[in-house]
């Protein structure tokens, strides 16, 4: 008689961990993720809509990225590493007979955190080359000054809740008639030990939902294309 080995249900070997948002986002539970070993969760990136944190439907077009930084028991604590507004939403702003100017800036907060900010200024009507240059330079200058005066968490709060864009709009509309200003993407600069990165790459996916198993970086572009609506 041939004995067949019963397949092992790997899900039975896994435990569920509660994912907690950073302190400046209220330290609320935002997800549940499975893992067979808690060390498999450390440095995992979780992408989710901001509305999962705020329960505000107006935040459905904003995604945030959190990296698991610490495990305590069955709780996974995270740090904020970036956000992005969806292209679908941006396309509703960028229409014909309007100009859209983008700036990509390396910045440092008052508490010494280095990160990249990408902002978009949309005008009410087409602008001259001189107006575009004036607006782009002013947006970059005002953004750098604002970040330098605030701690990282406070600045990100204002970005996610739209206060930063509104404040920049109020200052820049004096130069050129504006439709809107959006800080549409932020990305934290991160450094990892080479051996740790290789270990994460070999680990493979072990979670549910939109999670990533290893740190990734994005080359900062001079400009990004956004679909234009009629």
mmCIF file of C-alpha atoms in Angstrom:
data_model
loop_
_atom_site.group_PDB
_atom_site.id
_atom_site.type_symbol
_atom_site.label_atom_id
_atom_site.label_comp_id
_atom_site.label_asym_id
_atom_site.label_seq_id
_atom_site.Cartn_x
_atom_site.Cartn_y
_atom_site.Cartn_z
ATOM 1 C CA UNK A 1 0.000 0.000 0.000
ATOM 2 C CA UNK A 2 1.411 3.345 -1.061
ATOM 3 C CA UNK A 3 1.091 6.104 1.492
ATOM 4 C CA UNK A 4 0.561 9.561 0.077
ATOM 5 C CA UNK A 5 1.780 12.557 1.977
ATOM 6 C CA UNK A 6 -1.044 14.841 2.968
ATOM 7 C CA UNK A 7 -0.448 18.352 1.639
ATOM 8 C CA UNK A 8 0.183 20.959 4.298
ATOM 9 C CA UNK A 9 -2.250 23.853 4.410
ATOM 10 C CA UNK A 10 0.190 26.754 4.726
ATOM 11 C CA UNK A 11 -2.564 29.127 5.805
ATOM 12 C CA UNK A 12 -2.963 27.139 9.020
ATOM 13 C CA UNK A 13 0.644 27.944 9.926
ATOM 14 C CA UNK A 14 0.098 31.688 9.651
ATOM 15 C CA UNK A 15 -1.044 34.196 12.231
ATOM 16 C CA UNK A 16 -2.905 37.430 11.616
ATOM 17 C CA UNK A 17 -1.371 40.756 12.615
ATOM 18 C CA UNK A 18 -3.120 44.093 13.078
ATOM 19 C CA UNK A 19 -1.447 46.872 11.083
ATOM 20 C CA UNK A 20 -1.352 50.202 12.936
ATOM 21 C CA UNK A 21 -1.004 53.618 11.275
ATOM 22 C CA UNK A 22 1.719 56.052 12.424
ATOM 23 C CA UNK A 23 1.095 58.319 15.396
ATOM 24 C CA UNK A 24 0.337 61.422 13.304
ATOM 25 C CA UNK A 25 -2.423 59.420 11.575
ATOM 26 C CA UNK A 26 -4.011 58.481 14.884
ATOM 27 C CA UNK A 27 -2.437 55.028 15.404
ATOM 28 C CA UNK A 28 -5.663 53.402 14.190
ATOM 29 C CA UNK A 29 -5.837 49.843 12.857
ATOM 30 C CA UNK A 30 -5.864 49.980 9.050
ATOM 31 C CA UNK A 31 -5.492 46.338 7.980
ATOM 32 C CA UNK A 32 -5.011 42.707 8.997
ATOM 33 C CA UNK A 33 -2.177 40.773 7.328
ATOM 34 C CA UNK A 34 -1.085 37.117 7.680
ATOM 35 C CA UNK A 35 2.456 35.813 8.223
ATOM 36 C CA UNK A 36 4.009 32.536 9.368
ATOM 37 C CA UNK A 37 6.839 34.432 11.069
ATOM 38 C CA UNK A 38 6.692 37.964 12.433
ATOM 39 C CA UNK A 39 10.083 38.735 10.902
ATOM 40 C CA UNK A 40 8.505 38.233 7.483
ATOM 41 C CA UNK A 41 6.416 41.331 8.157
ATOM 42 C CA UNK A 42 9.247 43.699 9.048
ATOM 43 C CA UNK A 43 9.830 46.199 6.200
ATOM 44 C CA UNK A 44 6.772 45.016 4.275
ATOM 45 C CA UNK A 45 5.057 47.871 2.438
ATOM 46 C CA UNK A 46 1.293 48.195 2.586
ATOM 47 C CA UNK A 47 -0.583 50.466 0.167
ATOM 48 C CA UNK A 48 -4.133 51.466 1.011
ATOM 49 C CA UNK A 49 -6.637 54.285 0.412
ATOM 50 C CA UNK A 50 -6.499 57.141 2.906
ATOM 51 C CA UNK A 51 -10.228 56.617 3.497
ATOM 52 C CA UNK A 52 -9.329 53.395 5.376
ATOM 53 C CA UNK A 53 -7.701 55.647 7.973
ATOM 54 C CA UNK A 54 -10.085 58.607 7.987
ATOM 55 C CA UNK A 55 -13.367 56.889 6.953
ATOM 56 C CA UNK A 56 -13.932 59.960 4.764
ATOM 57 C CA UNK A 57 -15.152 59.176 1.221
ATOM 58 C CA UNK A 58 -13.569 62.377 -0.092
ATOM 59 C CA UNK A 59 -10.191 60.678 0.475
ATOM 60 C CA UNK A 60 -10.925 57.790 -1.897
ATOM 61 C CA UNK A 61 -8.527 59.141 -4.552
ATOM 62 C CA UNK A 62 -5.559 59.307 -2.181
ATOM 63 C CA UNK A 63 -3.396 56.249 -1.517
ATOM 64 C CA UNK A 64 -0.861 56.088 1.295
ATOM 65 C CA UNK A 65 2.133 53.770 1.679
ATOM 66 C CA UNK A 66 3.164 52.440 5.080
ATOM 67 C CA UNK A 67 6.200 50.325 5.931
ATOM 68 C CA UNK A 68 6.066 47.891 8.852
ATOM 69 C CA UNK A 69 8.806 49.015 11.236
ATOM 70 C CA UNK A 70 8.152 47.073 14.455
ATOM 71 C CA UNK A 71 6.236 44.020 15.681
ATOM 72 C CA UNK A 72 4.845 43.728 19.209
ATOM 73 C CA UNK A 73 2.844 40.598 19.839
ATOM 74 C CA UNK A 74 0.223 40.437 17.096
ATOM 75 C CA UNK A 75 0.507 44.146 16.292
ATOM 76 C CA UNK A 76 2.528 45.573 13.389
ATOM 77 C CA UNK A 77 3.489 49.232 13.789
ATOM 78 C CA UNK A 78 4.274 51.260 10.685
ATOM 79 C CA UNK A 79 5.932 54.404 9.418
ATOM 80 C CA UNK A 80 4.649 56.608 6.603
ATOM 81 C CA UNK A 81 6.776 56.437 3.447
ATOM 82 C CA UNK A 82 4.623 58.224 0.885
ATOM 83 C CA UNK A 83 1.296 59.071 -0.698
ATOM 84 C CA UNK A 84 -0.092 59.597 -4.191
ATOM 85 C CA UNK A 85 -3.269 61.093 -5.638
ATOM 86 C CA UNK A 86 -4.750 58.940 -8.404
ATOM 87 C CA UNK A 87 -4.276 59.895 -12.049
ATOM 88 C CA UNK A 88 -8.039 59.605 -12.551
ATOM 89 C CA UNK A 89 -8.591 62.481 -10.135
ATOM 90 C CA UNK A 90 -5.769 64.592 -11.576
ATOM 91 C CA UNK A 91 -7.213 64.159 -15.072
ATOM 92 C CA UNK A 92 -10.387 65.934 -13.920
ATOM 93 C CA UNK A 93 -8.270 69.016 -13.157
ATOM 94 C CA UNK A 94 -6.060 69.019 -16.247
ATOM 95 C CA UNK A 95 -8.399 70.012 -19.082
ATOM 96 C CA UNK A 96 -8.009 71.755 -22.405
ATOM 97 C CA UNK A 97 -7.392 75.506 -22.361
ATOM 98 C CA UNK A 98 -5.619 75.197 -19.012
ATOM 99 C CA UNK A 99 -1.940 74.858 -18.238
ATOM 100 C CA UNK A 100 -0.640 72.354 -15.700
ATOM 101 C CA UNK A 101 2.805 72.926 -14.214
ATOM 102 C CA UNK A 102 4.587 70.299 -12.148
ATOM 103 C CA UNK A 103 7.521 70.608 -9.783
ATOM 104 C CA UNK A 104 9.555 67.749 -8.293
ATOM 105 C CA UNK A 105 11.542 68.791 -5.237
ATOM 106 C CA UNK A 106 13.966 67.132 -2.825
ATOM 107 C CA UNK A 107 13.118 68.681 0.566
ATOM 108 C CA UNK A 108 14.007 68.371 4.254
ATOM 109 C CA UNK A 109 11.557 68.911 7.118
ATOM 110 C CA UNK A 110 12.285 70.833 10.318
ATOM 111 C CA UNK A 111 13.002 67.543 12.124
ATOM 112 C CA UNK A 112 15.553 66.468 9.518
ATOM 113 C CA UNK A 113 13.506 64.058 7.373
ATOM 114 C CA UNK A 114 14.524 63.956 3.689
ATOM 115 C CA UNK A 115 11.820 63.231 1.128
ATOM 116 C CA UNK A 116 10.556 64.110 -2.347
ATOM 117 C CA UNK A 117 7.513 66.282 -3.004
ATOM 118 C CA UNK A 118 5.654 66.463 -6.311
ATOM 119 C CA UNK A 119 3.180 69.303 -6.786
ATOM 120 C CA UNK A 120 0.827 70.385 -9.563
ATOM 121 C CA UNK A 121 -0.469 73.894 -10.262
ATOM 122 C CA UNK A 122 -3.396 74.176 -12.704
ATOM 123 C CA UNK A 123 -4.196 77.560 -14.244
ATOM 124 C CA UNK A 124 -7.588 78.884 -15.332
ATOM 125 C CA UNK A 125 -6.323 79.671 -18.844
ATOM 126 C CA UNK A 126 -3.196 79.265 -20.978
ATOM 127 C CA UNK A 127 -0.143 81.159 -19.708
ATOM 128 C CA UNK A 128 2.841 82.783 -21.361
ATOM 129 C CA UNK A 129 6.309 81.275 -21.005
ATOM 130 C CA UNK A 130 7.217 84.050 -18.574
ATOM 131 C CA UNK A 131 4.155 83.357 -16.403
ATOM 132 C CA UNK A 132 4.917 79.629 -16.371
ATOM 133 C CA UNK A 133 8.488 80.248 -15.261
ATOM 134 C CA UNK A 134 7.333 82.683 -12.579
ATOM 135 C CA UNK A 135 4.691 80.267 -11.282
ATOM 136 C CA UNK A 136 6.986 77.242 -11.287
ATOM 137 C CA UNK A 137 9.756 79.068 -9.417
ATOM 138 C CA UNK A 138 7.311 80.512 -6.888
ATOM 139 C CA UNK A 139 5.724 77.108 -6.254
ATOM 140 C CA UNK A 140 9.133 75.526 -5.647
ATOM 141 C CA UNK A 141 10.213 78.349 -3.343
ATOM 142 C CA UNK A 142 7.012 78.382 -1.266
ATOM 143 C CA UNK A 143 7.045 74.585 -0.964
ATOM 144 C CA UNK A 144 10.623 74.476 0.309
ATOM 145 C CA UNK A 145 9.937 77.220 2.853
ATOM 146 C CA UNK A 146 6.814 75.481 4.121
ATOM 147 C CA UNK A 147 8.500 72.089 4.538
ATOM 148 C CA UNK A 148 11.539 73.591 6.272
ATOM 149 C CA UNK A 149 9.310 75.166 8.957
ATOM 150 C CA UNK A 150 7.321 72.026 9.819
ATOM 151 C CA UNK A 151 7.962 68.596 11.256
ATOM 152 C CA UNK A 152 7.474 65.740 8.787
ATOM 153 C CA UNK A 153 4.278 64.385 10.368
ATOM 154 C CA UNK A 154 2.640 67.814 10.550
ATOM 155 C CA UNK A 155 3.446 68.595 6.920
ATOM 156 C CA UNK A 156 2.110 65.228 5.717
ATOM 157 C CA UNK A 157 -1.096 65.796 7.702
ATOM 158 C CA UNK A 158 -1.630 69.102 5.911
ATOM 159 C CA UNK A 159 -0.905 67.481 2.545
ATOM 160 C CA UNK A 160 -3.321 64.584 3.060
ATOM 161 C CA UNK A 161 -6.124 66.818 4.345
ATOM 162 C CA UNK A 162 -5.648 69.357 1.527
ATOM 163 C CA UNK A 163 -4.516 72.238 3.733
ATOM 164 C CA UNK A 164 -1.062 72.473 2.128
ATOM 165 C CA UNK A 165 -2.506 72.769 -1.380
ATOM 166 C CA UNK A 166 -5.030 75.383 -0.260
ATOM 167 C CA UNK A 167 -2.319 77.453 1.426
ATOM 168 C CA UNK A 168 -0.067 77.337 -1.635
ATOM 169 C CA UNK A 169 -3.023 78.230 -3.868
ATOM 170 C CA UNK A 170 -3.724 81.317 -1.757
ATOM 171 C CA UNK A 171 -0.168 82.588 -2.214
ATOM 172 C CA UNK A 172 0.322 81.716 -5.874
ATOM 173 C CA UNK A 173 -2.995 82.958 -7.276
ATOM 174 C CA UNK A 174 -1.694 86.507 -6.823
ATOM 175 C CA UNK A 175 0.818 85.791 -9.583
ATOM 176 C CA UNK A 176 -1.315 83.864 -12.103
ATOM 177 C CA UNK A 177 -5.079 83.065 -12.097
ATOM 178 C CA UNK A 178 -5.184 79.504 -10.734
ATOM 179 C CA UNK A 179 -7.710 76.691 -10.717
ATOM 180 C CA UNK A 180 -6.024 74.505 -8.105
ATOM 181 C CA UNK A 181 -2.759 73.459 -6.466
ATOM 182 C CA UNK A 182 -2.266 69.836 -5.431
ATOM 183 C CA UNK A 183 0.635 68.191 -3.632
ATOM 184 C CA UNK A 184 -0.032 64.951 -5.462
ATOM 185 C CA UNK A 185 2.853 62.757 -4.343
ATOM 186 C CA UNK A 186 5.385 62.428 -1.528
ATOM 187 C CA UNK A 187 8.081 59.794 -1.170
ATOM 188 C CA UNK A 188 10.373 59.246 1.797
ATOM 189 C CA UNK A 189 14.076 58.667 1.177
ATOM 190 C CA UNK A 190 15.047 55.312 2.678
ATOM 191 C CA UNK A 191 18.332 53.457 3.133
ATOM 192 C CA UNK A 192 18.587 49.712 3.655
ATOM 193 C CA UNK A 193 21.406 47.328 4.449
ATOM 194 C CA UNK A 194 22.280 45.357 1.279
ATOM 195 C CA UNK A 195 22.006 41.966 3.009
ATOM 196 C CA UNK A 196 18.595 42.922 4.382
ATOM 197 C CA UNK A 197 17.337 43.895 0.938
ATOM 198 C CA UNK A 198 18.557 40.619 -0.568
ATOM 199 C CA UNK A 199 16.839 38.690 2.209
ATOM 200 C CA UNK A 200 13.575 40.507 1.537
ATOM 201 C CA UNK A 201 13.835 39.881 -2.205
ATOM 202 C CA UNK A 202 14.219 36.144 -1.601
ATOM 203 C CA UNK A 203 11.336 36.016 0.837
ATOM 204 C CA UNK A 204 8.523 36.371 -1.721
ATOM 205 C CA UNK A 205 4.975 37.483 -1.129
ATOM 206 C CA UNK A 206 3.286 36.164 1.962
ATOM 207 C CA UNK A 207 0.426 38.566 2.557
ATOM 208 C CA UNK A 208 -2.982 39.610 1.338
ATOM 209 C CA UNK A 209 -4.058 42.827 -0.324
ATOM 210 C CA UNK A 210 -1.692 45.350 -1.855
ATOM 211 C CA UNK A 211 1.566 44.627 -0.064
ATOM 212 C CA UNK A 212 5.142 44.570 -1.235
ATOM 213 C CA UNK A 213 7.873 42.311 0.009
ATOM 214 C CA UNK A 214 10.874 44.544 -0.569
ATOM 215 C CA UNK A 215 11.723 48.238 -0.573
ATOM 216 C CA UNK A 216 11.456 49.943 -3.924
ATOM 217 C CA UNK A 217 12.621 53.302 -5.206
ATOM 218 C CA UNK A 218 11.457 55.532 -8.037
ATOM 219 C CA UNK A 219 13.634 57.724 -10.168
ATOM 220 C CA UNK A 220 12.475 61.305 -9.885
ATOM 221 C CA UNK A 221 11.248 62.489 -13.258
ATOM 222 C CA UNK A 222 11.451 65.992 -14.642
ATOM 223 C CA UNK A 223 7.773 65.738 -15.552
ATOM 224 C CA UNK A 224 4.963 63.212 -15.516
ATOM 225 C CA UNK A 225 2.126 62.814 -17.977
ATOM 226 C CA UNK A 226 -1.434 63.161 -16.741
ATOM 227 C CA UNK A 227 -4.407 62.340 -18.975
ATOM 228 C CA UNK A 228 -6.164 65.468 -20.223
ATOM 229 C CA UNK A 229 -9.949 65.671 -20.156
ATOM 230 C CA UNK A 230 -11.895 67.535 -22.760
#
